[in-house]
Coordinates of C-alpha atoms and ligand atoms in Angstrom, one line a residue:
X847 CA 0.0 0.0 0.0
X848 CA 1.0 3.5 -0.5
X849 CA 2.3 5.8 2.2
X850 CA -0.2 8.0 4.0
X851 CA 1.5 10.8 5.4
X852 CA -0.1 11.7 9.1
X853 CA 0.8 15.4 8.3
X854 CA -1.2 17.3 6.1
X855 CA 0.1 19.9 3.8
X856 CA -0.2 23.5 5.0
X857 CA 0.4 27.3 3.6
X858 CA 2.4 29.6 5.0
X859 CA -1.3 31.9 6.3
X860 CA -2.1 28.6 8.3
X861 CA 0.8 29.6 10.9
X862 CA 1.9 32.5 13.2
X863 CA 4.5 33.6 14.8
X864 CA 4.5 33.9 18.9
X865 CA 6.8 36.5 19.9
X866 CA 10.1 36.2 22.6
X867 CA 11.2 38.2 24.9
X868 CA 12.8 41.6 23.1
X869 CA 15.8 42.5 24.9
X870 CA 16.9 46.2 24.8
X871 CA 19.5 45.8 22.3
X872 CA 17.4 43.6 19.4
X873 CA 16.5 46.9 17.3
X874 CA 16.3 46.6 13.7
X875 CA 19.5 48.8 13.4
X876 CA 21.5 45.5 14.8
X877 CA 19.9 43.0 12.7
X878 CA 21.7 41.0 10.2
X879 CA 20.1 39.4 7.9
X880 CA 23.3 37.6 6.0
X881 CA 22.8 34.0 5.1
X882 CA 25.0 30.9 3.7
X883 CA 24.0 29.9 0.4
X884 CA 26.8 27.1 0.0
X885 CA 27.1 23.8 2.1
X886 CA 30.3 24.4 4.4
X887 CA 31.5 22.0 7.0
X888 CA 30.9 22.5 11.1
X889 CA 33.1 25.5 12.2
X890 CA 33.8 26.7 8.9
X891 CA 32.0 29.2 6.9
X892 CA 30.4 29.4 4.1
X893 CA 32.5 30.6 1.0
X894 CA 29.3 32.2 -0.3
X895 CA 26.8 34.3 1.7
X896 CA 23.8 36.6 0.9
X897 CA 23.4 40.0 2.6
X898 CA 20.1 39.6 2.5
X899 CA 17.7 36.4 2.2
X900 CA 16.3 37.0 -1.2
X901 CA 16.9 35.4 -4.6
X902 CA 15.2 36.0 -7.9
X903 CA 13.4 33.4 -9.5
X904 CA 14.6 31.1 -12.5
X905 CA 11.9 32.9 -14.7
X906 CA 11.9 35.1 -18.4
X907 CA 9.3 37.5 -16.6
X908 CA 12.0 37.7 -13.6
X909 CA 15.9 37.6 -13.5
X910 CA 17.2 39.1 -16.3
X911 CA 20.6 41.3 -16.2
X912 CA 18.4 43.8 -15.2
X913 CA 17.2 42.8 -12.0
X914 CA 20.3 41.0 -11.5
X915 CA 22.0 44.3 -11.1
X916 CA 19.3 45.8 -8.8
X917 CA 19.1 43.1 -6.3
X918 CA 22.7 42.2 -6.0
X919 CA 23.2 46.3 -5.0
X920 CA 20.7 45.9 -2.5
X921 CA 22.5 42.2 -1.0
X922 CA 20.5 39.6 -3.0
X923 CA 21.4 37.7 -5.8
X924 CA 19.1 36.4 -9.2
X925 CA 19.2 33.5 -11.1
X926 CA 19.7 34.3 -15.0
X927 CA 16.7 32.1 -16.7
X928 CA 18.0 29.2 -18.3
X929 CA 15.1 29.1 -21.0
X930 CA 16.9 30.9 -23.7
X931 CA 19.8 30.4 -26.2
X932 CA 22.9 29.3 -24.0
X933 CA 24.5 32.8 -26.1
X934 CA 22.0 35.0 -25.3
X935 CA 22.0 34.0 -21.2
X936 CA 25.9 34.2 -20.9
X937 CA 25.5 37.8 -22.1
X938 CA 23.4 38.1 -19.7
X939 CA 25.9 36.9 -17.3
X940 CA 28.6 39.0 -18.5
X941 CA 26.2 42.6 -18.4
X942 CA 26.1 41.6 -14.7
X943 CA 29.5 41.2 -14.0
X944 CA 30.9 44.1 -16.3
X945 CA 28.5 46.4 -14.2
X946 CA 30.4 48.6 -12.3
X947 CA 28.4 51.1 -10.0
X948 CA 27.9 54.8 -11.5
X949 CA 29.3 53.2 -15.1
X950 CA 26.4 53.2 -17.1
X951 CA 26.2 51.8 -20.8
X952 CA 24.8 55.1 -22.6
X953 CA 21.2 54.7 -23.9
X954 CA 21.0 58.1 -26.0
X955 CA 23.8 57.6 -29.1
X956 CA 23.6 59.5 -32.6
X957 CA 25.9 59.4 -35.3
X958 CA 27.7 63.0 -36.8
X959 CA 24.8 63.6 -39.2
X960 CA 21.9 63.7 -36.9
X961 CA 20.7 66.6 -36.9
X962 CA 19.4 69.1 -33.8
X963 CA 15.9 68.0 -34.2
X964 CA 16.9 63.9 -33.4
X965 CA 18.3 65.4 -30.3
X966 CA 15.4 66.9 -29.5
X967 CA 13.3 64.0 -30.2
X968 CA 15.6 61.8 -28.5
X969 CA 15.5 64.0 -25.2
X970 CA 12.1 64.2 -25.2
X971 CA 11.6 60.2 -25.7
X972 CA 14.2 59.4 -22.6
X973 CA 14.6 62.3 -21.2
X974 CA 17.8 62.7 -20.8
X975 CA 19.5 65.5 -22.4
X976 CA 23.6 64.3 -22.6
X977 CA 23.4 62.4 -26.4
X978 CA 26.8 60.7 -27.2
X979 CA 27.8 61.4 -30.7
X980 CA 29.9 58.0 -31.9
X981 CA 30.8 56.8 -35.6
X982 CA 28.1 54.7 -35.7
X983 CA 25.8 55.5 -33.5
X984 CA 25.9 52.8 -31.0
X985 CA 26.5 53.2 -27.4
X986 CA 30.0 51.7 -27.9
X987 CA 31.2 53.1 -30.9
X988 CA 34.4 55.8 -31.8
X989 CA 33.7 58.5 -29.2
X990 CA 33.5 62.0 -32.1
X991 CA 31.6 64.2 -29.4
X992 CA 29.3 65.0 -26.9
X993 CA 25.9 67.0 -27.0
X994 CA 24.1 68.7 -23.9
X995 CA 21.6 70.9 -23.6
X996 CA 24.1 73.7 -23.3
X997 CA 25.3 72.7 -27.0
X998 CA 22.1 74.6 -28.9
X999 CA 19.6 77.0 -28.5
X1000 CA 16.4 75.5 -29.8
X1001 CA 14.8 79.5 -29.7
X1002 CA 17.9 80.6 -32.5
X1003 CA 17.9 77.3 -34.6
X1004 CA 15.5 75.5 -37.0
X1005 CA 16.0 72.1 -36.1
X1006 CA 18.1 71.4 -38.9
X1007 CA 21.5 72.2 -38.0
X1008 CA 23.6 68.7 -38.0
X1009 CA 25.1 67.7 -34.7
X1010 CA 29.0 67.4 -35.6
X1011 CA 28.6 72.0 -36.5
X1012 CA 27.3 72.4 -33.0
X1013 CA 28.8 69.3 -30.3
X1014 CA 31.2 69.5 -28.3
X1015 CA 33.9 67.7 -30.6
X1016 CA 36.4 64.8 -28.9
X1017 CA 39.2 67.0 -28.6
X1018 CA 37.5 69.8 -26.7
X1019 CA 36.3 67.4 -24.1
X1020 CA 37.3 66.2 -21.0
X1021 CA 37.0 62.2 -20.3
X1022 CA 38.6 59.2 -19.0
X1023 CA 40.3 56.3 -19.6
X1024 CA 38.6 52.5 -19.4
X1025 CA 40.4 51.5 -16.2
X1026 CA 40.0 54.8 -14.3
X1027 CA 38.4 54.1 -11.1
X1028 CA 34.8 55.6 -10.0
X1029 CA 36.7 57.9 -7.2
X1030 CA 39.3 59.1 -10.1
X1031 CA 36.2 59.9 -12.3
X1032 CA 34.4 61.4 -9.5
X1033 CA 37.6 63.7 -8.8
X1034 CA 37.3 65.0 -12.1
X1035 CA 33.7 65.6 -12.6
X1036 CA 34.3 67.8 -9.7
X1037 CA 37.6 69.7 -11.2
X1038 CA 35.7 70.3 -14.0
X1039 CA 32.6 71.3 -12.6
X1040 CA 30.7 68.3 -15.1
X1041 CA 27.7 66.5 -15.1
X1042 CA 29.0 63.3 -16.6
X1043 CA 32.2 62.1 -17.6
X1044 CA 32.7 59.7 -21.0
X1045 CA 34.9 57.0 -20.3
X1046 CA 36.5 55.3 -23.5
X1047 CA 39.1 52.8 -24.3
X1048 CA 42.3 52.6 -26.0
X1049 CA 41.0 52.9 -29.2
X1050 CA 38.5 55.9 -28.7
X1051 CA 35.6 53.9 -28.3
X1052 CA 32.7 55.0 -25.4
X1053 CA 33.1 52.7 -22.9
X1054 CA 30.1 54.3 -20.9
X1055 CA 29.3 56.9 -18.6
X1056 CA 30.0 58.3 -15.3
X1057 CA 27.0 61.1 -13.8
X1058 CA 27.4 63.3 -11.2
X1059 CA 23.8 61.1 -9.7
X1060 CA 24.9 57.4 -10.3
X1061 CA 28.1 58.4 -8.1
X1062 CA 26.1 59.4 -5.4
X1063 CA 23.3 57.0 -5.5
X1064 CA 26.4 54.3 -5.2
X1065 CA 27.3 55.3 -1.9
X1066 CA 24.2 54.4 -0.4
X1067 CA 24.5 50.8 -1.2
X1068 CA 26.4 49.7 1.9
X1069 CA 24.4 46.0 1.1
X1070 CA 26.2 45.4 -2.4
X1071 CA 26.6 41.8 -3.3
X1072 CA 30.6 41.9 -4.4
X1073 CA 32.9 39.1 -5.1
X1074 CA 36.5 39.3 -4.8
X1075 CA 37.6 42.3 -7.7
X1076 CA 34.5 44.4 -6.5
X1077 CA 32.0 43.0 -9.0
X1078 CA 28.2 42.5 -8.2
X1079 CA 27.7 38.9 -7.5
X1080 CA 25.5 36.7 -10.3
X1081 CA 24.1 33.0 -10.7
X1082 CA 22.4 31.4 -13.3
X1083 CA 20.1 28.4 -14.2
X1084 CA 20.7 25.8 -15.9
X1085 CA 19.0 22.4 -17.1
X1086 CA 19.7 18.4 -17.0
X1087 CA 19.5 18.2 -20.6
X1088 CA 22.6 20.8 -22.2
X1089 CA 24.3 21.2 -19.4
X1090 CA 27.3 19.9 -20.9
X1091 CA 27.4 22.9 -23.3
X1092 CA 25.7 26.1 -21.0
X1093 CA 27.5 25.1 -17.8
X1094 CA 31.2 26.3 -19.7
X1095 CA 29.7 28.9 -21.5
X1096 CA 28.4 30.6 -17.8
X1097 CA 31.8 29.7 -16.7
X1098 CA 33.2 32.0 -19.6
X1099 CA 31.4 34.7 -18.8
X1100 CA 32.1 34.5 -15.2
X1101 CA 29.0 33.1 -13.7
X1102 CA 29.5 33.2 -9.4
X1103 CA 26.7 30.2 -8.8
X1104 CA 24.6 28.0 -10.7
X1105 CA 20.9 26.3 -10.1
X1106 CA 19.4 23.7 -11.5
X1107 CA 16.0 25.0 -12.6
X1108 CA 13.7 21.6 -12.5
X1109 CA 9.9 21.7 -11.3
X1110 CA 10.9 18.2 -9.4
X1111 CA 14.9 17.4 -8.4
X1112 CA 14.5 14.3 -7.0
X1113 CA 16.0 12.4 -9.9
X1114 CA 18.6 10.4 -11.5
X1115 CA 19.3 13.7 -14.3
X1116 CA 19.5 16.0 -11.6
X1117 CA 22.3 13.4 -9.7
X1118 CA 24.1 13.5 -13.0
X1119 CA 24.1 17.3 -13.6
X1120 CA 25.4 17.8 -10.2
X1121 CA 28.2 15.1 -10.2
X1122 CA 29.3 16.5 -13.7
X1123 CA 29.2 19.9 -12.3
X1124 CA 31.4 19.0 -9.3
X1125 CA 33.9 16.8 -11.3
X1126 CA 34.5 18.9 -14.3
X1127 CA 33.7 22.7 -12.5
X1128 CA 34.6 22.1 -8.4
X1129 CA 35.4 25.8 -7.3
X1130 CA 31.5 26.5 -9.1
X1131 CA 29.1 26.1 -6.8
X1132 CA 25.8 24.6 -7.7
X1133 CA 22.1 24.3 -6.7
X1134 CA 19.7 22.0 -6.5
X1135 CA 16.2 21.0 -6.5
X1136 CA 13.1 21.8 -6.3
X1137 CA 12.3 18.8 -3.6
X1138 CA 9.4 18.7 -0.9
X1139 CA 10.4 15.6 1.1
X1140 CA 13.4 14.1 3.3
X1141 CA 14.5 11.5 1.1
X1142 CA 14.6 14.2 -1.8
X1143 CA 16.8 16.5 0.1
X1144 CA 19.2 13.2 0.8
X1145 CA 19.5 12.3 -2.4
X1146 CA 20.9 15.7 -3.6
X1147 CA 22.6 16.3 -0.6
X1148 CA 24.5 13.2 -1.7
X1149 CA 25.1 13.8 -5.3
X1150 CA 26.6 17.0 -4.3
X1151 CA 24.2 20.3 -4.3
X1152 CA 25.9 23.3 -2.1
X1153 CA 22.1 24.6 -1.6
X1154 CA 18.5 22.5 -1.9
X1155 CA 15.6 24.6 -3.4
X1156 CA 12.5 23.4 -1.9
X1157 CA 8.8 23.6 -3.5
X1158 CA 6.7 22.0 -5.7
X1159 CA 3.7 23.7 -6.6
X1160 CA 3.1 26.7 -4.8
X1161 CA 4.2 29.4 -7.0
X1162 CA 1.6 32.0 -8.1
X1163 CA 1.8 31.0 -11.4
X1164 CA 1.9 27.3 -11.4
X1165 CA -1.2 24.7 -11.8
X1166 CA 1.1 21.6 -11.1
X1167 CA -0.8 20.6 -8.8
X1168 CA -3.6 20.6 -10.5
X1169 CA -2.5 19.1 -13.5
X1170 CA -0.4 16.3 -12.1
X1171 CA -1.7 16.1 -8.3
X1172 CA 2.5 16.6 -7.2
X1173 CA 3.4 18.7 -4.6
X1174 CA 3.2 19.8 -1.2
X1175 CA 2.2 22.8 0.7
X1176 CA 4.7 25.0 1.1
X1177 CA 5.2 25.8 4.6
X1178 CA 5.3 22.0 5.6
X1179 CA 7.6 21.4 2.6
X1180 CA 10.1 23.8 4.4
X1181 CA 9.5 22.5 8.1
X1182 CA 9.9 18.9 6.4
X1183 CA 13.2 19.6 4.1
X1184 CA 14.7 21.9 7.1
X1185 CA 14.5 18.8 9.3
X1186 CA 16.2 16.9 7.1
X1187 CA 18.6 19.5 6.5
X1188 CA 19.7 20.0 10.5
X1189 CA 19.7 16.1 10.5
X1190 CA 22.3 15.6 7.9
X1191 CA 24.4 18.1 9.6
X1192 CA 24.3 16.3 13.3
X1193 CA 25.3 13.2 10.9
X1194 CA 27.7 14.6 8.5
X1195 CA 29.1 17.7 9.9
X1196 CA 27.8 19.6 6.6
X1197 CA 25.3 22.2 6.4
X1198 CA 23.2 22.5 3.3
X1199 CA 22.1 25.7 3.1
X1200 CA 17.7 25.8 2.0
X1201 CA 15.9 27.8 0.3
X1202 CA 11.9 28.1 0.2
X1203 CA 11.0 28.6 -3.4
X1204 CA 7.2 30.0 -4.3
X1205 CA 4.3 30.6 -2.9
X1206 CA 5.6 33.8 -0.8
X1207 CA 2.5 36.3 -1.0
X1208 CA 2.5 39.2 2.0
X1209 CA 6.4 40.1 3.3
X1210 CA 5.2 38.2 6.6
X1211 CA 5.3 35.2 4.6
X1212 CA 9.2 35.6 3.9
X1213 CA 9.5 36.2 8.5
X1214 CA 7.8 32.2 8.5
X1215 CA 9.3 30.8 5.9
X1216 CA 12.7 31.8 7.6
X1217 CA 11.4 30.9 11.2
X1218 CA 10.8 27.4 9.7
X1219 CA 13.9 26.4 9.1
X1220 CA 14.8 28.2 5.4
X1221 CA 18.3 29.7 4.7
X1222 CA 17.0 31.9 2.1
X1223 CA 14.1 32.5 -0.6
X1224 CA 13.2 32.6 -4.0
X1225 CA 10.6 35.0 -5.2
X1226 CA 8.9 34.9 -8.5
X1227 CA 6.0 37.5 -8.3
X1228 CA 7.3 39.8 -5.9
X1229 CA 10.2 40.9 -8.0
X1230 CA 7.8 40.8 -11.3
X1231 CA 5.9 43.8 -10.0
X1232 CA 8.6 46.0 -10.0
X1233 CA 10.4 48.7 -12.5
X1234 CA 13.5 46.5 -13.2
X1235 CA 11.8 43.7 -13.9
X1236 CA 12.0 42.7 -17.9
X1237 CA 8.4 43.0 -19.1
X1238 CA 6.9 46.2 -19.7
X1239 CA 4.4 48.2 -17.4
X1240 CA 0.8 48.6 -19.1
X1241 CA -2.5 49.9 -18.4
X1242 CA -5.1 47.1 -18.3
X1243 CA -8.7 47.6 -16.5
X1244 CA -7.9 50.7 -15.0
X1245 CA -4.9 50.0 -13.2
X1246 CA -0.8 49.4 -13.8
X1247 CA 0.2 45.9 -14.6
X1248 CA 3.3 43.9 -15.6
X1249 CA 3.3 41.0 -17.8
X1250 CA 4.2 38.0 -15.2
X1251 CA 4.6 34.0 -16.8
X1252 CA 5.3 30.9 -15.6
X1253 CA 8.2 29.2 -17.1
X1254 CA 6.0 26.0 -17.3
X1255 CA 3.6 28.1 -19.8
X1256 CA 3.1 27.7 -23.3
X1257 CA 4.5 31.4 -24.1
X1258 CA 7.8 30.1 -22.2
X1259 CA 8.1 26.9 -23.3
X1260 CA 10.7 25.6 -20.6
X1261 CA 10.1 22.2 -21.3
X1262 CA 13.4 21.1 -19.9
X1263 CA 11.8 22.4 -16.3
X1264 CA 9.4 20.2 -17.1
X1265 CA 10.6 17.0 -18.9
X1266 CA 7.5 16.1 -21.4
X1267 CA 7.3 17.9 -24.8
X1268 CA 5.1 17.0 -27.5
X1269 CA 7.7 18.0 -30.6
X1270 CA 11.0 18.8 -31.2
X1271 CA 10.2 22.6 -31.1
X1272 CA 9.8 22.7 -27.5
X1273 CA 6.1 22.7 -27.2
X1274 CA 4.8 21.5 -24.0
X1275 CA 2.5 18.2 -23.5
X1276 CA 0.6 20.3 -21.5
X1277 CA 1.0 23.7 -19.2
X1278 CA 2.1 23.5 -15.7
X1279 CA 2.0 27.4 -15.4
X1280 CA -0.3 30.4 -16.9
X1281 CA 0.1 33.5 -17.8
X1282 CA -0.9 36.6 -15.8
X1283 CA -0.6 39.6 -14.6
X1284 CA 0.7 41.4 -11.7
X1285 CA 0.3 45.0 -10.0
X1286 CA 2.7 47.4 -10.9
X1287 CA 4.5 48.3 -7.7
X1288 CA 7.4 50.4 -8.8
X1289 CA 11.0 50.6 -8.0
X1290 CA 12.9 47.4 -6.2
X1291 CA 14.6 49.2 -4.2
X1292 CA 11.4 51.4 -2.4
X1293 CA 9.8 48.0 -2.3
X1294 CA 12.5 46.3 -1.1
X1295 CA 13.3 48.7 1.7
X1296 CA 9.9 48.7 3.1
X1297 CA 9.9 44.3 3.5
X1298 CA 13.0 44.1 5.0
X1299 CA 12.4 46.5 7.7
X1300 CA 9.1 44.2 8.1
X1301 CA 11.3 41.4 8.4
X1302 CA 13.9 42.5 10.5
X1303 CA 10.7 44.3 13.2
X1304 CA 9.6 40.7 13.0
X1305 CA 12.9 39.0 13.9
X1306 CA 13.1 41.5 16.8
X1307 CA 9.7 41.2 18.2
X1308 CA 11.2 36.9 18.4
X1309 CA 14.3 38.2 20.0
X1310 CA 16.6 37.5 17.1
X1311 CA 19.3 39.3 15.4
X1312 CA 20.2 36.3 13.0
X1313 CA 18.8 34.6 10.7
X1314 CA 20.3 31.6 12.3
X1315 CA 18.8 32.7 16.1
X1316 CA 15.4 33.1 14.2
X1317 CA 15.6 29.6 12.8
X1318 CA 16.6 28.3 16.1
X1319 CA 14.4 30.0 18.6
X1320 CA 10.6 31.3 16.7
X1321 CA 7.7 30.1 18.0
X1322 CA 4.8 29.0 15.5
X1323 CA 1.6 28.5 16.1
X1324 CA -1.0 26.9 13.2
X1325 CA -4.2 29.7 13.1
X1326 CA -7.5 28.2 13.1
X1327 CA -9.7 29.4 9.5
X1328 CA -11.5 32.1 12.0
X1329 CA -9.0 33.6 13.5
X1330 CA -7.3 34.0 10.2
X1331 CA -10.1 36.5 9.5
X1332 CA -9.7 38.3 13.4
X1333 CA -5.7 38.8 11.7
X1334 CA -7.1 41.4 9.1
X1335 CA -9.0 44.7 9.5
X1336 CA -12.3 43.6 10.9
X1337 CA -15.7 44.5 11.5
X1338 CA -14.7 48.4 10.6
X1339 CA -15.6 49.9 8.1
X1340 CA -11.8 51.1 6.2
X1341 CA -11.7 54.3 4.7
X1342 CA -9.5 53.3 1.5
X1343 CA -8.2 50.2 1.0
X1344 CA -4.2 49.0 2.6
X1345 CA -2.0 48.5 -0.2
X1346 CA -0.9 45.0 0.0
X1347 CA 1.8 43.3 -2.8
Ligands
IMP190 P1 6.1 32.9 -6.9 O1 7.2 33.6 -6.1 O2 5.0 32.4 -6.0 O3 5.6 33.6 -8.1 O4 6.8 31.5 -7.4 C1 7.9 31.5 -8.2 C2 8.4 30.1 -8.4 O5 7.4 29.3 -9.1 C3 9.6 29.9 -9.3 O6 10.8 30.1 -8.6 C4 9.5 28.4 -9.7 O7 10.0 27.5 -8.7 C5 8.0 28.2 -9.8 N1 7.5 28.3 -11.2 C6 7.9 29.1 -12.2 N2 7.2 28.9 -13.3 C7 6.3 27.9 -13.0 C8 5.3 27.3 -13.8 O8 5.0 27.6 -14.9 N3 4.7 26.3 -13.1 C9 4.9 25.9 -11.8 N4 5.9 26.6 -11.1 C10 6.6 27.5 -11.7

């Protein structure tokens, strides 16, 4: 007969947490809210830790370089999706890594021969007003000049005049070499009383650009995610079917992690990723996943996995459940996998970092999912609301939306998440995910800012200033279906409604 299992399956809104004792010195000022995300032995540390909990989700509506770039300034880290040309996601890769803070790629490029009124279009399309004048018009072309609004006089011109009469040509400006740190270039925007410095390489070519703004805005990231030569950390996701290919080709460009992106890991393609990862690649580390149960976590913790996603079905997006009746609820899926994990380690000596994947709804969700045991979390729809996220914002039924997929959909076609496709084009058998929409919330960062000082009141309402104290001393209770509805305004009658995510 099959096994039963005695517990049943819960959510993360079926528990609560009971506070501890506060002690004068838990404020959210001393919280820290770093994290392992690699297995590392009893007494040692772990070579790779996240400032803050969060991870982007494997997803085309999610981690592109993008919101790589955004969360790893603010201490998290995304997962470049793997559902794309092998090319295409090791540029990807390599955009991340090459960013350097306050060096931005220019967006507003015209050749000599424009002429004042595509400068005029072009500032009132972006709205920026510096245009970089290369050969050939590309943001990384020869460097000929520079145009600002103090180039032209719209009032005394037609519109006509071509930009190479009236820019300020290459010899006439001031600029710096590829190379030149961001204090250097800082220096010298000062000495010259500048807005923005080109910076170009040997060869002449715009390299990108330093503004007076970026500089600033840089020194309030005291969170960055930064490996060794100050770059902003990045990871990527790749399959069990052409790993043998992507996994050098993320290598090349410099990937810092990898994940295997697989709707269920506990199987014999995921062992063999993972041992050819570790034989061929050992200083890479690499993810696993997604598993539910004990003997899943084992059996990756075995073949190798540094970290163990764990989640089958609860992502916003996803219908696995429905469609193949897999999965578990998350928040026992967590308390199951992080008893498994804490096991292993009394056993082995080896901690393998968790992390709770889908089905994270309000911020208070992240506090439990942490309390319960994980190391760290993967969002999908909390990071699709925002600016830096890769679809566009639109205006649908009266309100701001963004485009938000599942990667198990037919528009993205990840069959090698999923394992079953009907033809060689990568069609699916059938969906596991839909696609949707999600409210526009604006910028990560304001967002962003506004959880984590959720989470870390939360912590310090339990007492803790780790993530590791949290895990070790919360107390949950499981809510009854009434006194989930006592938990929200009640009986009153609101004057506008709370904006939740
Ligand atoms: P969310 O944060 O609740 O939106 O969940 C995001 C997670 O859902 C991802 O990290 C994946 O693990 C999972 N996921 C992504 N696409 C699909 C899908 O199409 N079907 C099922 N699960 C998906």
């Amino acid at each position: 007969m099959a096994t039963i299992y005695k517990q049943d399956s819960r959510t993360f809104s079926e528990y609560l947490l009971i506070p501890n004792l506060t002690t004068k010195d838990c404020v959210p000022e001393n919280v820290d809210l770093r994290t392992p995300i690699v297995r590392y032995k009893k007494g040692e540390e772990s070579v790779l830790s996240l400032n803050i909990p969060m991870t982007s989700a494997i997803m085309q509506a999610v981690s592109d370089s993008g919101l790589a770039i955004a969360l790893a300034r603010e201490g998290g880290l995304s997962f470049i999706f793997g559902s794309q040309p092998i090319a295409s996601q090791a540029e990807m890769v390599r955009t991340v890594k090459k960013f350097k803070a306050g060096l931005v790629t220019s967006d507003t490029n015209l050749k000599p021969d424009a002429t004042l009124k595509d400068i005029l279009e072009i500032k009132k399309r972006t709205g920026h007003s510096t245009v970089a004048i290369t050969a050939d018009g590309t943001s990384h072309g020869r460097l000929l000049g520079v145009v600002t609004s103090r180039d032209y006089r719209v009032s005394r011109m037609n519109g006509d005049e071509i930009v190479a009469d009236f820019m300020t040509p290459f010899d006439q400006l001031v600029y710096g070499r590829e190379g030149i740190t961001l204090s250097e270039a800082n220096d010298i925007i000062w000495d010259h009383k500048l807005n923005q410095l080109p910076i170009v390489n040997s060869k002449n070519e715009l390299v990108g650009m330093v503004f007076r703004k970026d500089y600033d805005a840089h020194k309030e990231n005291p969170m960055e995610l930064l490996d060794h030569h100050k770059r902003l950390l990045v990871g990527a996701g790749i399959n069990t079917r052409d790993y043998v290919e992507r996994v050098p080709a993320l290598i090349d460009a410099e990937v810092d992690i990898l994940c295997i992106d697989s709707s269920d890991g506990f199987s014999e393609w995921q062992y063999e990723t993972l041992q050819y990862v570790k034989t061929h690649y050992p200083d890479i580390p690499i993810g696993g996943g997604n598993v539910v149960d004990r003997e899943g976590f084992r059996y990756l913790a075995e073949a190798g996995a540094d970290f163990i996603k764990v989640g089958i079905g609860g992502g916003s997006i996803c219908i696995t459940r429905e469609q193949k009746g897999i999965g578990c609820g998350q928040a026992t899926a967590v308390q199951i996998v992080a008893e498994a994990r804490d096991e292993y380690f009394a056993e082995t000596g080896i901690y393998i970092p968790i992390c709770s994947d889908g089905g994270i709804v309000y911020d208070y969700h992240m506090s439990l999912a942490l309390a319960m045991g994980a190391d760290f979390l993967m969002l999908g729809r909390y990071f699709a609301r925002f600016d830096e996220s890769p679809t566009k914002q639109q205006f649908v039924n009266g309100m701001y939306v963004k485009e938000y997929w599942g990667e198990g959909s037919n528009r993205a076609r990840n069959w090698q998440r999923y394992g079953h496709r009907k033809d060689e084009k990568g069609g699916l058998a059938f969906e596991e995910g839909v696609d949707s929409y999600v409210p526009y919330a604006g910028s990560l960062k304001s967002n962003l800012d506004i959880t984590l000082a959720k989470l870390k009141a939360t912590m310090c309402a339990c007492g803790s200033l780790t993530i590791k104290d949290f895990q070790q001393n919360s107390r949950l209770i499981r809510v009854s279906s009434t006194s989930i509805v006592e938990g929200g305004a009640h009986d009153v009658i609101t004057k506008e409604s709370e904006r939740r995510p």
